[in-house]
Tab-separated table of C-alpha atoms in Angstrom:
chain	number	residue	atom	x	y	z
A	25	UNK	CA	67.712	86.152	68.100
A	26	UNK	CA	68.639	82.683	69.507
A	27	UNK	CA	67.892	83.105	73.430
A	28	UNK	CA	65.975	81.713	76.420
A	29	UNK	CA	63.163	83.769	77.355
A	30	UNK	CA	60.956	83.858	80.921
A	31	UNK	CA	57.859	85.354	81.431
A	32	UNK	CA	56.545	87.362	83.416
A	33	UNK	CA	59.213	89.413	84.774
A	34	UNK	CA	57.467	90.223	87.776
A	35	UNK	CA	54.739	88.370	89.297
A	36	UNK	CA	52.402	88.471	92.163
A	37	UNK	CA	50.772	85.789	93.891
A	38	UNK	CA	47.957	85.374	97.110
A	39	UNK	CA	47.948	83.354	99.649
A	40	UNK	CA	46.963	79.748	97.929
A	41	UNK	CA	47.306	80.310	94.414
A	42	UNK	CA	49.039	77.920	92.146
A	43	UNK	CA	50.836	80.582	89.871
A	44	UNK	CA	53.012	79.026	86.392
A	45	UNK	CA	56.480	80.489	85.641
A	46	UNK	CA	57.081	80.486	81.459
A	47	UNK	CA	60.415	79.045	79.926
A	48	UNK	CA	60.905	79.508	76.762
A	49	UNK	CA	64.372	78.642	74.585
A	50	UNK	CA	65.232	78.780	70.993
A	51	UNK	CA	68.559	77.250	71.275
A	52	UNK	CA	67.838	73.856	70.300
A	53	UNK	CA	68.927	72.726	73.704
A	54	UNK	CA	67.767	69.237	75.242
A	55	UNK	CA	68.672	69.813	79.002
A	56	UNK	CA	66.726	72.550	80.845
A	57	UNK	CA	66.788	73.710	84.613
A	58	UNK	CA	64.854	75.662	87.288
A	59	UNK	CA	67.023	77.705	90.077
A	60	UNK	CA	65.475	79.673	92.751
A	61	UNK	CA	67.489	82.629	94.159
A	62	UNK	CA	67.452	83.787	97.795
A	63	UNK	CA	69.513	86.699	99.345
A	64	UNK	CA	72.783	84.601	100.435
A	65	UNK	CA	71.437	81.103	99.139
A	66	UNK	CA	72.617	81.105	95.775
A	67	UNK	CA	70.834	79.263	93.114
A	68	UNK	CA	68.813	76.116	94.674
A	69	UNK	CA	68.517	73.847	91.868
A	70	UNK	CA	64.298	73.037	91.895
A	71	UNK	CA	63.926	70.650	88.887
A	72	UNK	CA	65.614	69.949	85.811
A	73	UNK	CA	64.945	68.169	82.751
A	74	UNK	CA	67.432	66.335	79.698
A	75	UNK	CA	64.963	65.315	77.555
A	76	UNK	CA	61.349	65.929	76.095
A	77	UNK	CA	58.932	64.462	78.478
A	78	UNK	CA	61.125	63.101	81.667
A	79	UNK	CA	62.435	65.718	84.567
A	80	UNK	CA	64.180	65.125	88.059
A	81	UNK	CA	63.629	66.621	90.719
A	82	UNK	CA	66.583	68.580	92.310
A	83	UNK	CA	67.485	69.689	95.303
A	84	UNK	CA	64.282	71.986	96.771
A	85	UNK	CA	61.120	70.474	94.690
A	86	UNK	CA	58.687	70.678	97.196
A	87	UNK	CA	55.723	72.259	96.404
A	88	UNK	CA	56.865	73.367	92.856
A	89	UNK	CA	55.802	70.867	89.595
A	90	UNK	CA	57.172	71.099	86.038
A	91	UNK	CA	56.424	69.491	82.407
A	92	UNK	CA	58.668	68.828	79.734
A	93	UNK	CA	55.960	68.505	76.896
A	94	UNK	CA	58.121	70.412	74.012
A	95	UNK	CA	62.007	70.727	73.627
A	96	UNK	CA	61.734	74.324	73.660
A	97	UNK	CA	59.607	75.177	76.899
A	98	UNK	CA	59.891	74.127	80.651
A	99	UNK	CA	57.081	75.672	82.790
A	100	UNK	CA	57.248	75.959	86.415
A	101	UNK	CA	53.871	75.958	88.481
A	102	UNK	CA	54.520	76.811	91.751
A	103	UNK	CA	51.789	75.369	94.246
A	104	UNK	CA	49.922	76.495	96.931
A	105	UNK	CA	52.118	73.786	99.098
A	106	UNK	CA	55.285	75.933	98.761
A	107	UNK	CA	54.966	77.848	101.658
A	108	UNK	CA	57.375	80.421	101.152
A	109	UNK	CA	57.458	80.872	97.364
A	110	UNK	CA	58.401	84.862	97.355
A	111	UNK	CA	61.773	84.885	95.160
A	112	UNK	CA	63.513	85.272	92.495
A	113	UNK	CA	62.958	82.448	89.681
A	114	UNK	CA	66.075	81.346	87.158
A	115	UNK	CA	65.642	79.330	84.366
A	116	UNK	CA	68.590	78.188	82.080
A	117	UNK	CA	69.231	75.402	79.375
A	118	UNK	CA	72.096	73.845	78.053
A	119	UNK	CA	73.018	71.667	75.376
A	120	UNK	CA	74.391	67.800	77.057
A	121	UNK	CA	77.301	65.959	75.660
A	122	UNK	CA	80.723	67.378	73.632
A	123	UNK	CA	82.394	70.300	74.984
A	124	UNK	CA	79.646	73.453	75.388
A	125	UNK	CA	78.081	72.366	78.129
A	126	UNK	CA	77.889	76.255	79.272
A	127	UNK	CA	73.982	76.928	80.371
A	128	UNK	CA	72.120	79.910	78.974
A	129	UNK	CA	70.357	81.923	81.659
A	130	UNK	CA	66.912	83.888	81.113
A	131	UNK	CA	66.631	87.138	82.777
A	132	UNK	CA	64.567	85.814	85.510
A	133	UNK	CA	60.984	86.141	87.060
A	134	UNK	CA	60.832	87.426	90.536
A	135	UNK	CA	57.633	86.106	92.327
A	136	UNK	CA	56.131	87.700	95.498
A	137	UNK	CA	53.339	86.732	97.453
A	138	UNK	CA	50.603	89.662	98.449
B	16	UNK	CA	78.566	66.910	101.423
B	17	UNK	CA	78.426	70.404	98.989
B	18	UNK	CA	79.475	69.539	95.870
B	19	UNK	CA	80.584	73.128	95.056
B	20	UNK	CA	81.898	75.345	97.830
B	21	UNK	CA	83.365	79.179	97.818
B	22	UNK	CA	84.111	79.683	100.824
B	23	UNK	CA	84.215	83.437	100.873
B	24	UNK	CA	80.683	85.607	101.280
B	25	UNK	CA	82.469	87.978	99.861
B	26	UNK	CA	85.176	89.819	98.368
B	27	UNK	CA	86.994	93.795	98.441
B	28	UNK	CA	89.543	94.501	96.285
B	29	UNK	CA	90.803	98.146	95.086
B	30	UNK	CA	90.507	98.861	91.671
B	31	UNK	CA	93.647	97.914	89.576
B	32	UNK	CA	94.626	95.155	91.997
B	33	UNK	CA	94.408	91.251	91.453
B	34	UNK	CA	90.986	89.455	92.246
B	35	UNK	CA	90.755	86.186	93.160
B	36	UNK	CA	87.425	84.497	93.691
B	37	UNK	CA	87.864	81.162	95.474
B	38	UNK	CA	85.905	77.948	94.748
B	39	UNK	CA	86.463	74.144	95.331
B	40	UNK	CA	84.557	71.026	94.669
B	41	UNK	CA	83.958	67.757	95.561
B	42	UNK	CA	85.802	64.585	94.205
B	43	UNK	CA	82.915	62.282	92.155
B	44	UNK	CA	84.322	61.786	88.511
B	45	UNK	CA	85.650	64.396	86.125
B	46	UNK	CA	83.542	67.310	86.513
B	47	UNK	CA	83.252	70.053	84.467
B	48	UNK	CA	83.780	73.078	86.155
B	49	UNK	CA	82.044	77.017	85.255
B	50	UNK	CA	82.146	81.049	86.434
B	51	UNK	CA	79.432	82.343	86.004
B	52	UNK	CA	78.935	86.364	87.174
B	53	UNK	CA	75.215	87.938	87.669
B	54	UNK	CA	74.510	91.714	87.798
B	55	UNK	CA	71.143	93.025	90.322
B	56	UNK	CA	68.229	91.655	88.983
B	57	UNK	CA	69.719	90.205	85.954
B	58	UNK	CA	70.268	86.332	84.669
B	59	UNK	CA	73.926	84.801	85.212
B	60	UNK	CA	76.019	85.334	82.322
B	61	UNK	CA	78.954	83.238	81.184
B	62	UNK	CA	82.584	83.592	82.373
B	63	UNK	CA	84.453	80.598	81.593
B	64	UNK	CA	84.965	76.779	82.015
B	65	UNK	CA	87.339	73.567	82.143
B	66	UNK	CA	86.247	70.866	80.310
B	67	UNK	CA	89.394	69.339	79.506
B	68	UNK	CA	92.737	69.963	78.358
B	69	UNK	CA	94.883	73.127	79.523
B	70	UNK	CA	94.464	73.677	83.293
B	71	UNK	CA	94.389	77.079	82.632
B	72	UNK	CA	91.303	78.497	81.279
B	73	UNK	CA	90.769	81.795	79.990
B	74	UNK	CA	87.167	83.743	79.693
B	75	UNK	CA	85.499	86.659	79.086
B	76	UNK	CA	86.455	90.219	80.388
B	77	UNK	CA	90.342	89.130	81.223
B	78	UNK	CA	88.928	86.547	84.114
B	79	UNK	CA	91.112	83.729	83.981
B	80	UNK	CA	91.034	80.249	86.429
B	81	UNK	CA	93.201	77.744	86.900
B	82	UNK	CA	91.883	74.264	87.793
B	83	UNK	CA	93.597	72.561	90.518
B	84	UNK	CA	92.728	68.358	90.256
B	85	UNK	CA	95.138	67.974	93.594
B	86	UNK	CA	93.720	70.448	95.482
B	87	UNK	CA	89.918	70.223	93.959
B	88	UNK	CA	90.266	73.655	93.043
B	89	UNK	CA	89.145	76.207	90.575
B	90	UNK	CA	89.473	79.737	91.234
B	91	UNK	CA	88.935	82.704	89.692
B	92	UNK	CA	91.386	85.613	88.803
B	93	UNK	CA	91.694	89.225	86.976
B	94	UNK	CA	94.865	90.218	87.326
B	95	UNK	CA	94.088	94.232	87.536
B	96	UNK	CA	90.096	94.379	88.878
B	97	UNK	CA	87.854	97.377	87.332
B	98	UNK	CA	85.144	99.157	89.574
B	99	UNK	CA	83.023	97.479	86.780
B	100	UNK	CA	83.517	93.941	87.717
B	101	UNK	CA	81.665	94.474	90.805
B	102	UNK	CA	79.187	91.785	91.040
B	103	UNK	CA	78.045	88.394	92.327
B	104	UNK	CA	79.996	85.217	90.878
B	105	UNK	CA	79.205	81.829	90.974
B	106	UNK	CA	80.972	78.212	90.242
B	107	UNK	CA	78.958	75.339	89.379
B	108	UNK	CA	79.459	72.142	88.564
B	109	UNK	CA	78.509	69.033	86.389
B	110	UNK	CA	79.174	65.504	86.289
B	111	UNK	CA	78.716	64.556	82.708
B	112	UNK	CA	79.155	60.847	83.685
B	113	UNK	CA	76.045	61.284	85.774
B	114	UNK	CA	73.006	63.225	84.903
B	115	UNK	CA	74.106	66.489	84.190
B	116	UNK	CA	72.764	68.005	87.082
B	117	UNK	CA	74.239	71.793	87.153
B	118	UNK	CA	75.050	72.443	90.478
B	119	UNK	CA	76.267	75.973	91.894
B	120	UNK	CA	78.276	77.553	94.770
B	121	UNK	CA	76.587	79.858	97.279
B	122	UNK	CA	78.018	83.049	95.258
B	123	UNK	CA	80.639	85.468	96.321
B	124	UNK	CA	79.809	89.081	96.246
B	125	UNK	CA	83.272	91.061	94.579
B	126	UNK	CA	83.140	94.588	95.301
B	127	UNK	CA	86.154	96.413	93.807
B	128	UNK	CA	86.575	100.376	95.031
B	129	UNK	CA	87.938	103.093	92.923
């Protein structure tokens, strides 16, 4: 099945770690993204990437790092400097140019601090 | 400034009467313009888009939105809402001109009663 998969689903983190988010797509799509999700925030774009090997940073990247070493995968580390890091973790990719631009969502990895 | 704005936390409706979920954007370019809807715990999932063409779009699960260039609109509309479609919808935005950075709204929660 053609998809975009994130792992883990759930994940716990103490005080300090650096903990890595998995991203994972099969669609042959060249632009990928990282949204956190807060209760009434909506989706903070973090970083996003168009091509193999360059990313941006968007609008919340503090504390959070990502590499674009394959097409297919996008990991998110998420450092000990983000100081509030307990939330829920969307990835999504899309294809750029022509007329599907739609983004494909994972199913998400909700991160919590003990 | 926001680029993508609904301006409504959230919205009540009783089942079999028209929904409309409000969003509006700012001016920079031609955007391309999405709904997206996400259910608890779950990745967003496609609605619909403008691209070009027809102002009138029409997407998945009889939502419909109409794309509004003089009034930077593009809201969202079922004419005859189902308990079902209770959920949390989002607009987003991209400026293919730019980077295609996917931007989204803040989400508006729909609950529809039976």
């Amino acid at each position: 099945d053609g998809g975009i998969t994130q792992s883990p689903k759930y994940l716990f983190r103490k005080e300090g770690q650096n903990v890595t988010l998995s991203c994972e797509q099969n669609l042959n799509h060249d632009a990928m993204y990282w949204y956190r999700q807060d209760p009434g925030q909506g989706l903070r774009l973090i970083y996003y990437s168009q091509i193999v090997n360059d990313f941006q940073k968007g609008d919340i990247a503090e504390g959070y790092s990502v590499s674009r070493e394959k097409k297919e995968s996008f990991p998110l580390t998420v450092t000990s400097a983000q100081k509030n890091p307990t939330a829920f973790y969307l990835c999504a990719s899309s294809i750029t140019g022509g007329l599907d631009t739609e983004a494909f969502f994972g199913q998400g990895t909700r991160l919590t601090v003990v | 400034a926001q680029s993508v704005a609904q301006p409504e936390d959230q919205v009540n409706v009783a089942e079999g009467n028209p929904l409309t979920v409000k969003c509006t954007y700012s001016v920079s370019g031609n955007p391309y313009l999405f709904w997206y809807v996400q259910y608890p715990n779950r990745g967003l999932q496609f609605l619909l888009k403008y691209i070009t063409g027809d102002n009138l779009v029409k997407g998945s699960y009889g939502f419909e939105a109409e794309f509004n260039k003089s009034q930077t609109s593009f809201h969202l509309k079922k004419p005859s809402a189902l308990v079902s479609d209770s959920a949390l919808y989002f607009c987003a935005r991209i400026i293919p001109s730019n980077d295609y950075k996917l931007s989204f709204g803040a989400g508006t929660t729909v609950t529809v009663r039976a």
